[in-house]
PDB file of C-alpha atoms in Angstrom:
ATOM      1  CA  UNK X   8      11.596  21.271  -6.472  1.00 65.00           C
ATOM      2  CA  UNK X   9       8.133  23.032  -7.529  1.00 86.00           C
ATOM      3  CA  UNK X  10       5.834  24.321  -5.181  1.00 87.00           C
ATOM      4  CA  UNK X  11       3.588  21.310  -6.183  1.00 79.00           C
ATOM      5  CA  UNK X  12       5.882  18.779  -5.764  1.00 86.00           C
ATOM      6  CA  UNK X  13       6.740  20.054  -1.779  1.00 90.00           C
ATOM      7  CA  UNK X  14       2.866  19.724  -1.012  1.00 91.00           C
ATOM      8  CA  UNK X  15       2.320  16.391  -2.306  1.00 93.00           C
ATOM      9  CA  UNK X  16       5.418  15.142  -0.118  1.00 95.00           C
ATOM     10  CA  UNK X  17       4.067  17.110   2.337  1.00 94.00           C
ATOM     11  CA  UNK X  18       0.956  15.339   2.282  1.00 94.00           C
ATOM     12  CA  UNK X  19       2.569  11.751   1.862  1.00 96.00           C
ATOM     13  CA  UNK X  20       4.915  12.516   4.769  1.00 97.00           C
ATOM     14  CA  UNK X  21       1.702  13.219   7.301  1.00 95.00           C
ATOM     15  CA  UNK X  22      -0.139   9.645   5.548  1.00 96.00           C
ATOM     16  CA  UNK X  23       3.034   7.966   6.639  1.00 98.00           C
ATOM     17  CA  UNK X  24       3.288   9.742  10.033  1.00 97.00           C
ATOM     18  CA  UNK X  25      -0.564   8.394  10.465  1.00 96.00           C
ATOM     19  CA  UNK X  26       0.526   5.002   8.924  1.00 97.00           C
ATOM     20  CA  UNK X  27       3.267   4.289  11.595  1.00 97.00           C
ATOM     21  CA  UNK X  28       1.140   5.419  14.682  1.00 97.00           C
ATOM     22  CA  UNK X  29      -1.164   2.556  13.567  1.00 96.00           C
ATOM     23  CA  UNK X  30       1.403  -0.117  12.057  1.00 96.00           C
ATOM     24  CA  UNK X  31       4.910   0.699  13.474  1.00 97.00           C
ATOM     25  CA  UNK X  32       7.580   0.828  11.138  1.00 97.00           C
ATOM     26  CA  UNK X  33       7.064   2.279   8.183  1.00 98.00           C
ATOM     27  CA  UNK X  34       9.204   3.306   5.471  1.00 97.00           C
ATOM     28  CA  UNK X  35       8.838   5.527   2.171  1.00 97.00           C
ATOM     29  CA  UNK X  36      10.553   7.329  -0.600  1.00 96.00           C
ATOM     30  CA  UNK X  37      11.169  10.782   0.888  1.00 95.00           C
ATOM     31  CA  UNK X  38      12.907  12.163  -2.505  1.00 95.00           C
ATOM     32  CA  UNK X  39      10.533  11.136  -5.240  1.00 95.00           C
ATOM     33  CA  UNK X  40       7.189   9.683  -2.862  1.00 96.00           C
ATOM     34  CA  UNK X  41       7.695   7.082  -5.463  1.00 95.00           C
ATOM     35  CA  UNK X  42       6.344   3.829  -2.793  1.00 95.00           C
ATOM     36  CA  UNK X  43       5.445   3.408   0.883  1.00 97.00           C
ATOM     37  CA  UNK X  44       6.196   0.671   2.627  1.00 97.00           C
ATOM     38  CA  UNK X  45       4.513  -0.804   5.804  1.00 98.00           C
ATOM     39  CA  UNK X  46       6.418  -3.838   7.224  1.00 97.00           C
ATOM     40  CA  UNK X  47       4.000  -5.099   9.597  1.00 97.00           C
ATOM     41  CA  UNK X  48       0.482  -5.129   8.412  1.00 96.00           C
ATOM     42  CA  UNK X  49      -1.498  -7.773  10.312  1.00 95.00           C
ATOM     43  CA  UNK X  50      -3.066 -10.635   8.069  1.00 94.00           C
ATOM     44  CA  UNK X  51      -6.369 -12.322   8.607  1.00 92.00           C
ATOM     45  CA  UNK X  52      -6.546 -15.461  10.832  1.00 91.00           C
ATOM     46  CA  UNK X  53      -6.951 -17.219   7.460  1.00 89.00           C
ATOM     47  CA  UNK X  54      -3.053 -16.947   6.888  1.00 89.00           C
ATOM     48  CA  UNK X  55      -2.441 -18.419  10.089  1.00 88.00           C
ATOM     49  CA  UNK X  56       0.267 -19.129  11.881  1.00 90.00           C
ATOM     50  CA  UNK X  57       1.732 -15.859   9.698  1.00 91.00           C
ATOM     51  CA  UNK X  58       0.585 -13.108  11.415  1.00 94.00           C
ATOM     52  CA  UNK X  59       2.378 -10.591   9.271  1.00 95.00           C
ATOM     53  CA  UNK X  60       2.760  -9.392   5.744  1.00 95.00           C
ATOM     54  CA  UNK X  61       4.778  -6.203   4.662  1.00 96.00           C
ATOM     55  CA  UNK X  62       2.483  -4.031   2.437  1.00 96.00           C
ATOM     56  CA  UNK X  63       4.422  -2.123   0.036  1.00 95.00           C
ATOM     57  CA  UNK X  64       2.374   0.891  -2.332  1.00 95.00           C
ATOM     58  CA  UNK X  65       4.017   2.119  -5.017  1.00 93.00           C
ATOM     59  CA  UNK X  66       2.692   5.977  -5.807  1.00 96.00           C
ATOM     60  CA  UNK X  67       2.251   7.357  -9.064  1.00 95.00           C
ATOM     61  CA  UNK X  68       4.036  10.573  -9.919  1.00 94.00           C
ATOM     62  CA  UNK X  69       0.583  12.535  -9.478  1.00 94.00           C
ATOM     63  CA  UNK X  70      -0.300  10.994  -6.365  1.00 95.00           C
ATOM     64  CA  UNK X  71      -2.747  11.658  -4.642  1.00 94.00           C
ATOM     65  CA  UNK X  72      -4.585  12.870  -7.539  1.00 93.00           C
ATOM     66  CA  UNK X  73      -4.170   9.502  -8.989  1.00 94.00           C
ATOM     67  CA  UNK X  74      -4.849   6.542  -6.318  1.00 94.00           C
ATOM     68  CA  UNK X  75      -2.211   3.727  -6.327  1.00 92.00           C
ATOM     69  CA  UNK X  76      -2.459   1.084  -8.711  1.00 82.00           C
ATOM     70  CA  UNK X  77       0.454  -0.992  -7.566  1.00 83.00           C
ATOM     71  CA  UNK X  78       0.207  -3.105  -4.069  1.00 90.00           C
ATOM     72  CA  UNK X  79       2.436  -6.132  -3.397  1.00 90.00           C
ATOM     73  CA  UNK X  80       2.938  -7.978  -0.075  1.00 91.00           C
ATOM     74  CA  UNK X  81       4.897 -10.914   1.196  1.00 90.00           C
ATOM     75  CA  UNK X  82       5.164 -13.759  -1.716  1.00 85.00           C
ATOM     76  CA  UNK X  83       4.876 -16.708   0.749  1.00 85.00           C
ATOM     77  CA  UNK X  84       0.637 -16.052   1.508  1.00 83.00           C
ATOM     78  CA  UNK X  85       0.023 -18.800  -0.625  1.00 77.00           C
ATOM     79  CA  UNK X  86      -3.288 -17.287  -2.459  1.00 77.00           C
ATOM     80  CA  UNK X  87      -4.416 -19.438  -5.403  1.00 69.00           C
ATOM     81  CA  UNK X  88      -5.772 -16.674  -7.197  1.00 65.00           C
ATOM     82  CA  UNK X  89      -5.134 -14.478 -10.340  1.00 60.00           C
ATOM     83  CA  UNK X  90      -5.771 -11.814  -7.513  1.00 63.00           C
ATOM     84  CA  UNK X  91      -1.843 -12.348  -6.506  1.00 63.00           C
ATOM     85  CA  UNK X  92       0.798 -12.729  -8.847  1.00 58.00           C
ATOM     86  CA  UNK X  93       4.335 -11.705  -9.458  1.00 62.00           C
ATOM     87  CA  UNK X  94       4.711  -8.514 -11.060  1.00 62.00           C
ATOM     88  CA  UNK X  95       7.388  -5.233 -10.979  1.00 60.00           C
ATOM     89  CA  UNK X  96       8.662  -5.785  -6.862  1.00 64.00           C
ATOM     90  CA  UNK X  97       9.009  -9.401  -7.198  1.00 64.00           C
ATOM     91  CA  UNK X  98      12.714  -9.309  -8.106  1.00 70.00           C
ATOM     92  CA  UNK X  99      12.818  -6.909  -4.487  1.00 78.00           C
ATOM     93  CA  UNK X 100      10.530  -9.913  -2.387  1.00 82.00           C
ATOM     94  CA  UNK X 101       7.227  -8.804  -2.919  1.00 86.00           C
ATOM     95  CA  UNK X 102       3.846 -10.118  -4.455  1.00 85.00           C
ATOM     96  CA  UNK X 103       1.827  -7.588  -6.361  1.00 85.00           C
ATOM     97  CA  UNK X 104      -2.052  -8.475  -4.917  1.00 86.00           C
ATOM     98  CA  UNK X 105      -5.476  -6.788  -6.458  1.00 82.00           C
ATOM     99  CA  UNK X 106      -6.928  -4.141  -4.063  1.00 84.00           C
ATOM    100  CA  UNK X 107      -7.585  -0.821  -4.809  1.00 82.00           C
ATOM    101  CA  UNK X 108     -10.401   1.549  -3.514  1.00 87.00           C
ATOM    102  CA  UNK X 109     -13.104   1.354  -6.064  1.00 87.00           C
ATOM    103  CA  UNK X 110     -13.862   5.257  -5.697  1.00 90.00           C
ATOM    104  CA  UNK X 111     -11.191   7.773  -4.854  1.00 93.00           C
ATOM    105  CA  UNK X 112     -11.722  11.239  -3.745  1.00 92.00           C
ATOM    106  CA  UNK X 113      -8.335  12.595  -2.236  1.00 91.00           C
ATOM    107  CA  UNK X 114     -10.170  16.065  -0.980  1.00 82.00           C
ATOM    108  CA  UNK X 115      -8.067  18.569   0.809  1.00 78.00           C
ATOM    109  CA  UNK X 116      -7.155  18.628   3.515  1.00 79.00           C
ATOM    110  CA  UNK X 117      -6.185  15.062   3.463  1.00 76.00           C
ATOM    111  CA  UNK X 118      -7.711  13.405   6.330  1.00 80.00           C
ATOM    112  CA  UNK X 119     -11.184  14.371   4.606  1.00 84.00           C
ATOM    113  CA  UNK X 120     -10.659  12.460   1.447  1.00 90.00           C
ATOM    114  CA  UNK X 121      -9.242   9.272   0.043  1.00 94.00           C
ATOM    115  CA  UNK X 122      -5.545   8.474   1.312  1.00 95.00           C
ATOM    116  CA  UNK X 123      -2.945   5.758   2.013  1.00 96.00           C
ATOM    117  CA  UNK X 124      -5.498   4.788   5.050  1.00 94.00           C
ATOM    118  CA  UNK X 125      -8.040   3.571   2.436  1.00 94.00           C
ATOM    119  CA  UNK X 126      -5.563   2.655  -0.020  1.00 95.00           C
ATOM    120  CA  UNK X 127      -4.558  -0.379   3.496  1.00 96.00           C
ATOM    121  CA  UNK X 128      -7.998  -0.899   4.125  1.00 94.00           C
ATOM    122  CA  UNK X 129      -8.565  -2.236   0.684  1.00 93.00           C
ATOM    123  CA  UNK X 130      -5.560  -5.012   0.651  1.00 93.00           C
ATOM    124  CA  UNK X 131      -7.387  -5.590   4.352  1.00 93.00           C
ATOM    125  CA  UNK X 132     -10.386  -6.374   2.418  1.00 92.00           C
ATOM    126  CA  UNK X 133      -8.582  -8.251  -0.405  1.00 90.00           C
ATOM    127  CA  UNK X 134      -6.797 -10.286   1.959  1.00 91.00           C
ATOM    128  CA  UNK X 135      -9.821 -11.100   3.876  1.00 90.00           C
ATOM    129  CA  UNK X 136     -11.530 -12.245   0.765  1.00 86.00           C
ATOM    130  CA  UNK X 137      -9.057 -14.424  -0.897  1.00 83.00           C
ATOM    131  CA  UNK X 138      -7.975 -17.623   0.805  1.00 76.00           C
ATOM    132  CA  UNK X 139      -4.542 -19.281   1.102  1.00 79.00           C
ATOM    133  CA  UNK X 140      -4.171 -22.586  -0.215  1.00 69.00           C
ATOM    134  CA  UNK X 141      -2.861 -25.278  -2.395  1.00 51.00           C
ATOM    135  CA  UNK X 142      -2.919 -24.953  -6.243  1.00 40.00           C
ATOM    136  CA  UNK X 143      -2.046 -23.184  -9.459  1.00 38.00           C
ATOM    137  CA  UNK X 144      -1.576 -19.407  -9.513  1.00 38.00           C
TER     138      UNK X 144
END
């Protein structure tokens, strides 16, 4: 393993630490920092009476140069939009759902620049803009 390659699971390993003091369990690829994977994010009162959605990121190779492009979350939501559709983890349970930062920055050290924290806060926003509900995906 490079030099490079120990930083930037370095790095991932203290976003997950951060992750879990907010979210509880959290999981992630410790070999390859290939996905993260939150199992309790809490869901807008929308999606009531679920209270709950797993959030599962899946990191590119050069994260975090590159922000994540892939977010998926539990497939029962119900979301009627093109927003949240079945794509690469839906054989493994999971929805992939259209929130990304629109800006990232990941400046060093890490807690000063983009990171898995705003990676959650914008499915938070996502989730809080689309609405569950009856219909065609």
């Amino acid at each position: 393993m490079t030099q490079q390659q120990d930083r930037r699971l370095q790095r991932i390993y203290e976003e997950v630490l951060t992750l879990s003091r907010r979210f509880g369990r959290v999981d992630w690829d410790d070999e390859d920092g290939r996905w993260v994977l939150i199992y309790t994010l809490d869901l807008p009162s929308q999606y009531k009476p679920k209270e709950f959605t797993a959030c599962l990121i899946d990191l590119p190779p050069d994260y975090p140069e590159t922000q994540p492009s892939g977010t998926y979350v539990d497939p029962d939501l119900d979301i009627t939009s093109g927003h949240y559709y079945n794509r690469s983890y839906s054989d493994k349970g999971y929805t992939w759902i259209c929130a990304h930062p629109q800006t990232w920055d990941p400046a060093y050290p890490w807690p000063q620049g983009d990171n898995l924290i705003t990676v959650v806060a914008s499915v938070m926003q996502q989730l809080n803009l689309l609405k569950p509900g009856k219909g065609q995906r």
